[in-house]
Amino acid sequence: MTVRLGDIAPDFTAPTTQGEVSFHEWLGDSWGVLFSHPKDFTPVCTTELGYVAKIKPEFDKRNVKVIGLSVDPVESHVRWEGDIEETQGTAVNFPMIGDPDRTVADLYDMIHENASDTLTVRSVFVIGPDKKVKLTLTYPASTGRNFDEILRVIDSLQLTADYKVATPANWKDGEDVIIVPAVSDDDAKELFPAGWNPVKPYLRVTKQPNR
Ligand code: BEZ
């Protein structure tokens, strides 16, 4: 099944390293990041999981729950987590879905047969509190993801969910933003009383509104 932006994230119940999870219920009112790994006991995945564990407080601060997946069973994940703690210096502090029968992987189209018919690709789904998919990313097995970028995108998603702004290239939290084109100048005067820089009629730069 292809999961696209704006779709309701498919719900599922699956075993994890922290017990059975019913996905929507587990998400509750939080944002969520669901991300997949090709296989347990592989080097790039080991570094990714260690890094996510290290920056988990950053996800917590943003009210985001994180959950990983690979098509190996939970018992294998648990054994692998010992290696991750040993080599990466942080214990895995979020649930890892065991998906040996590929139920969740198929639901989220995480197996791309022309890349590998047995391994999950490196998928990322960011899900909003409305359970809708806000971001999808797909990386090959050979390239570890930049999880700081995922935090950066979440900052943009959360800001743009609340204000009629968009964020420019390489934007980081605290930097200037763009008033969305759908807002007229008259409405913008009310919404952005501090004003904006009219670089072009369609490119109106303003301070980040929640700062
Ligand atoms: C890795 O995580 O290192 C990896 C997994 C599958 C294929 C290649 C690399």
CSV table of C-alpha atoms and ligand atoms in Angstrom, one decimal:
chain,number,residue,atom,x,y,z
A,1,MET,CA,0.0,0.0,0.0
A,2,THR,CA,1.3,3.4,-0.9
A,3,VAL,CA,1.1,5.9,2.0
A,4,ARG,CA,1.0,9.5,0.8
A,5,LEU,CA,1.0,12.9,2.5
A,6,GLY,CA,-2.4,13.7,4.0
A,7,ASP,CA,-3.4,10.0,4.2
A,8,ILE,CA,-4.5,8.6,7.6
A,9,ALA,CA,-1.5,6.6,8.8
A,10,PRO,CA,-2.5,2.9,8.6
A,11,ASP,CA,-3.3,1.6,12.0
A,12,PHE,CA,-1.9,-1.8,13.2
A,13,THR,CA,-1.3,-3.8,16.3
A,14,ALA,CA,2.2,-5.3,16.5
A,15,PRO,CA,4.6,-6.8,19.0
A,16,THR,CA,7.4,-4.4,20.1
A,17,THR,CA,10.4,-4.5,22.5
A,18,GLN,CA,8.1,-2.6,24.9
A,19,GLY,CA,5.0,-4.8,24.6
A,20,GLU,CA,2.2,-5.0,22.1
A,21,VAL,CA,1.4,-1.6,20.5
A,22,SER,CA,-1.9,-0.6,18.9
A,23,PHE,CA,-0.4,2.2,16.8
A,24,HIS,CA,-3.2,4.9,16.9
A,25,GLU,CA,-3.9,4.3,20.5
A,26,TRP,CA,-0.2,4.4,21.4
A,27,LEU,CA,0.2,7.7,19.5
A,28,GLY,CA,-2.7,9.3,21.5
A,29,ASP,CA,-2.5,13.1,21.0
A,30,SER,CA,1.2,13.1,20.2
A,31,TRP,CA,3.0,13.5,17.0
A,32,GLY,CA,4.8,10.3,15.8
A,33,VAL,CA,7.8,9.1,13.9
A,34,LEU,CA,7.7,5.6,12.5
A,35,PHE,CA,10.9,4.5,10.9
A,36,SER,CA,12.2,1.3,9.4
A,37,HIS,CA,15.5,-0.5,9.2
A,38,PRO,CA,16.7,-3.1,6.7
A,39,LYS,CA,17.8,-5.7,9.3
A,40,ASP,CA,19.0,-6.3,12.8
A,41,PHE,CA,22.7,-6.6,13.6
A,42,THR,CA,23.7,-4.4,10.6
A,43,PRO,CA,26.2,-1.6,11.0
A,44,VAL,CA,24.4,1.5,9.7
A,45,CYS,CA,21.2,0.7,11.5
A,46,THR,CA,23.2,0.3,14.7
A,47,THR,CA,24.5,3.8,14.5
A,48,GLU,CA,21.0,5.2,13.5
A,49,LEU,CA,19.3,3.6,16.5
A,50,GLY,CA,22.0,4.7,18.9
A,51,TYR,CA,21.7,8.3,17.6
A,52,VAL,CA,17.9,8.4,17.8
A,53,ALA,CA,18.2,7.1,21.4
A,54,LYS,CA,20.7,9.9,22.2
A,55,ILE,CA,18.4,12.7,20.8
A,56,LYS,CA,15.1,11.2,22.2
A,57,PRO,CA,14.8,14.1,24.6
A,58,GLU,CA,14.6,16.4,21.6
A,59,PHE,CA,11.6,14.3,20.3
A,60,ASP,CA,10.0,14.4,23.8
A,61,LYS,CA,10.4,18.2,23.9
A,62,ARG,CA,8.4,18.4,20.7
A,63,ASN,CA,5.7,15.9,21.9
A,64,VAL,CA,6.8,13.3,19.4
A,65,LYS,CA,6.8,9.6,20.0
A,66,VAL,CA,9.3,7.5,18.1
A,67,ILE,CA,9.0,3.9,17.0
A,68,GLY,CA,11.3,1.8,14.9
A,69,LEU,CA,10.7,-1.3,12.9
A,70,SER,CA,12.6,-4.1,11.1
A,71,VAL,CA,11.4,-7.4,9.6
A,72,ASP,CA,13.1,-9.3,12.4
A,73,PRO,CA,11.4,-10.6,15.5
A,74,VAL,CA,11.3,-8.8,18.8
A,75,GLU,CA,13.6,-11.3,20.4
A,76,SER,CA,16.3,-10.5,17.9
A,77,HIS,CA,15.8,-6.7,18.5
A,78,VAL,CA,16.3,-7.2,22.2
A,79,ARG,CA,19.6,-9.1,21.6
A,80,TRP,CA,20.7,-6.4,19.2
A,81,GLU,CA,19.9,-3.6,21.6
A,82,GLY,CA,22.7,-4.9,23.9
A,83,ASP,CA,25.2,-4.3,21.1
A,84,ILE,CA,23.7,-0.8,20.4
A,85,GLU,CA,24.1,0.3,24.0
A,86,GLU,CA,27.6,-1.2,24.1
A,87,THR,CA,28.8,0.4,20.8
A,88,GLN,CA,26.8,3.7,20.7
A,89,GLY,CA,26.8,4.5,24.4
A,90,THR,CA,23.0,4.9,24.8
A,91,ALA,CA,20.4,2.3,25.5
A,92,VAL,CA,17.5,2.1,23.0
A,93,ASN,CA,14.8,4.0,24.8
A,94,PHE,CA,11.8,3.7,22.4
A,95,PRO,CA,9.9,0.7,21.1
A,96,MET,CA,11.1,-1.4,18.1
A,97,ILE,CA,8.4,-3.3,16.2
A,98,GLY,CA,9.1,-6.9,15.4
A,99,ASP,CA,7.7,-7.6,11.9
A,100,PRO,CA,8.9,-11.0,10.6
A,101,ASP,CA,5.8,-11.6,8.6
A,102,ARG,CA,6.0,-8.1,7.1
A,103,THR,CA,2.5,-7.0,8.1
A,104,VAL,CA,3.5,-3.5,9.0
A,105,ALA,CA,6.2,-3.3,6.3
A,106,ASP,CA,3.6,-4.1,3.6
A,107,LEU,CA,1.0,-1.8,5.1
A,108,TYR,CA,3.5,1.1,4.8
A,109,ASP,CA,5.2,-0.1,1.5
A,110,MET,CA,8.6,-0.4,3.2
A,111,ILE,CA,9.8,-3.3,1.0
A,112,HIS,CA,10.8,-2.0,-2.4
A,113,GLU,CA,11.4,-5.3,-4.3
A,114,ASN,CA,13.7,-3.7,-6.9
A,115,ALA,CA,16.0,-2.6,-4.1
A,116,SER,CA,15.7,-5.8,-2.1
A,117,ASP,CA,12.8,-8.3,-1.8
A,118,THR,CA,13.7,-9.2,1.8
A,119,LEU,CA,14.9,-6.1,3.5
A,120,THR,CA,12.9,-3.0,4.4
A,121,VAL,CA,14.2,0.3,3.0
A,122,ARG,CA,14.9,3.2,5.4
A,123,SER,CA,11.5,4.7,5.5
A,124,VAL,CA,10.4,7.6,7.7
A,125,PHE,CA,6.8,8.7,8.3
A,126,VAL,CA,6.0,11.7,10.5
A,127,ILE,CA,2.5,11.6,11.7
A,128,GLY,CA,0.5,14.5,13.2
A,129,PRO,CA,-1.9,14.4,16.2
A,130,ASP,CA,-4.7,14.1,13.7
A,131,LYS,CA,-3.1,10.7,12.6
A,132,LYS,CA,-2.4,12.1,9.1
A,133,VAL,CA,0.9,11.6,7.4
A,134,LYS,CA,2.9,14.9,7.3
A,135,LEU,CA,6.2,13.7,5.8
A,136,THR,CA,7.6,10.6,4.1
A,137,LEU,CA,11.3,9.9,3.4
A,138,THR,CA,12.9,6.9,1.8
A,139,TYR,CA,16.6,6.2,2.0
A,140,PRO,CA,18.5,3.2,0.6
A,141,ALA,CA,20.1,0.7,3.0
A,142,SER,CA,23.6,2.0,2.3
A,143,THR,CA,22.9,5.6,3.6
A,144,GLY,CA,22.2,6.4,7.2
A,145,ARG,CA,19.6,9.1,7.8
A,146,ASN,CA,20.2,12.5,9.2
A,147,PHE,CA,17.9,12.6,12.3
A,148,ASP,CA,18.7,16.2,13.0
A,149,GLU,CA,17.0,17.0,9.7
A,150,ILE,CA,13.9,15.1,10.9
A,151,LEU,CA,13.8,17.2,14.0
A,152,ARG,CA,14.2,20.3,11.8
A,153,VAL,CA,11.3,19.2,9.6
A,154,ILE,CA,9.2,18.6,12.7
A,155,ASP,CA,9.8,22.1,13.9
A,156,SER,CA,8.6,23.4,10.5
A,157,LEU,CA,5.6,21.1,10.5
A,158,GLN,CA,4.5,22.1,14.0
A,159,LEU,CA,5.0,25.8,13.2
A,160,THR,CA,3.2,25.7,9.9
A,161,ALA,CA,0.3,23.7,11.5
A,162,ASP,CA,-0.4,26.7,13.8
A,163,TYR,CA,0.5,29.7,11.7
A,164,LYS,CA,-0.1,30.8,8.1
A,165,VAL,CA,3.6,30.6,7.3
A,166,ALA,CA,5.9,28.4,5.3
A,167,THR,CA,9.6,27.9,6.0
A,168,PRO,CA,12.4,28.7,3.4
A,169,ALA,CA,15.3,26.5,2.3
A,170,ASN,CA,17.5,25.3,5.1
A,171,TRP,CA,15.3,27.1,7.7
A,172,LYS,CA,16.0,26.4,11.4
A,173,ASP,CA,13.8,27.1,14.4
A,174,GLY,CA,14.1,30.8,15.3
A,175,GLU,CA,14.8,32.1,11.8
A,176,ASP,CA,12.6,34.2,9.6
A,177,VAL,CA,9.7,32.6,7.8
A,178,ILE,CA,7.5,33.3,4.7
A,179,ILE,CA,3.8,34.4,4.8
A,180,VAL,CA,1.9,31.8,2.7
A,181,PRO,CA,0.7,33.2,-0.6
A,182,ALA,CA,-3.0,32.4,0.2
A,183,VAL,CA,-3.0,35.2,2.8
A,184,SER,CA,-3.8,38.6,1.3
A,185,ASP,CA,-1.8,41.7,2.4
A,186,ASP,CA,-4.9,43.0,4.2
A,187,ASP,CA,-5.2,39.8,6.2
A,188,ALA,CA,-1.4,39.7,6.8
A,189,LYS,CA,-1.6,43.1,8.5
A,190,GLU,CA,-3.8,41.5,11.2
A,191,LEU,CA,-2.0,38.2,11.4
A,192,PHE,CA,1.5,39.7,11.4
A,193,PRO,CA,1.2,43.1,13.1
A,194,ALA,CA,5.0,43.4,13.3
A,195,GLY,CA,5.0,43.6,9.5
A,196,TRP,CA,7.1,41.9,6.8
A,197,ASN,CA,9.7,42.4,4.2
A,198,PRO,CA,8.1,42.4,0.8
A,199,VAL,CA,11.0,41.0,-1.2
A,200,LYS,CA,8.4,40.3,-4.0
A,201,PRO,CA,4.6,40.4,-3.7
A,202,TYR,CA,4.7,36.6,-3.4
A,203,LEU,CA,7.8,36.5,-1.1
A,204,ARG,CA,6.9,38.2,2.2
A,205,VAL,CA,9.5,37.5,4.9
A,206,THR,CA,8.5,37.9,8.5
A,207,LYS,CA,9.8,37.0,12.0
A,208,GLN,CA,8.9,33.6,13.3
A,209,PRO,CA,5.5,34.3,14.9
A,210,ASN,CA,5.8,32.1,18.0
A,211,ARG,CA,9.1,33.7,19.1
B,1,BEZ,C1,23.3,-1.5,7.5
B,1,BEZ,O1,22.5,-1.1,8.3
B,1,BEZ,O2,24.5,-1.3,7.7
B,1,BEZ,C2,23.0,-2.1,6.2
B,1,BEZ,C3,21.8,-2.9,6.2
B,1,BEZ,C4,21.5,-3.6,5.0
B,1,BEZ,C5,22.3,-3.4,3.9
B,1,BEZ,C6,23.4,-2.6,3.9
B,1,BEZ,C7,23.8,-1.9,5.1
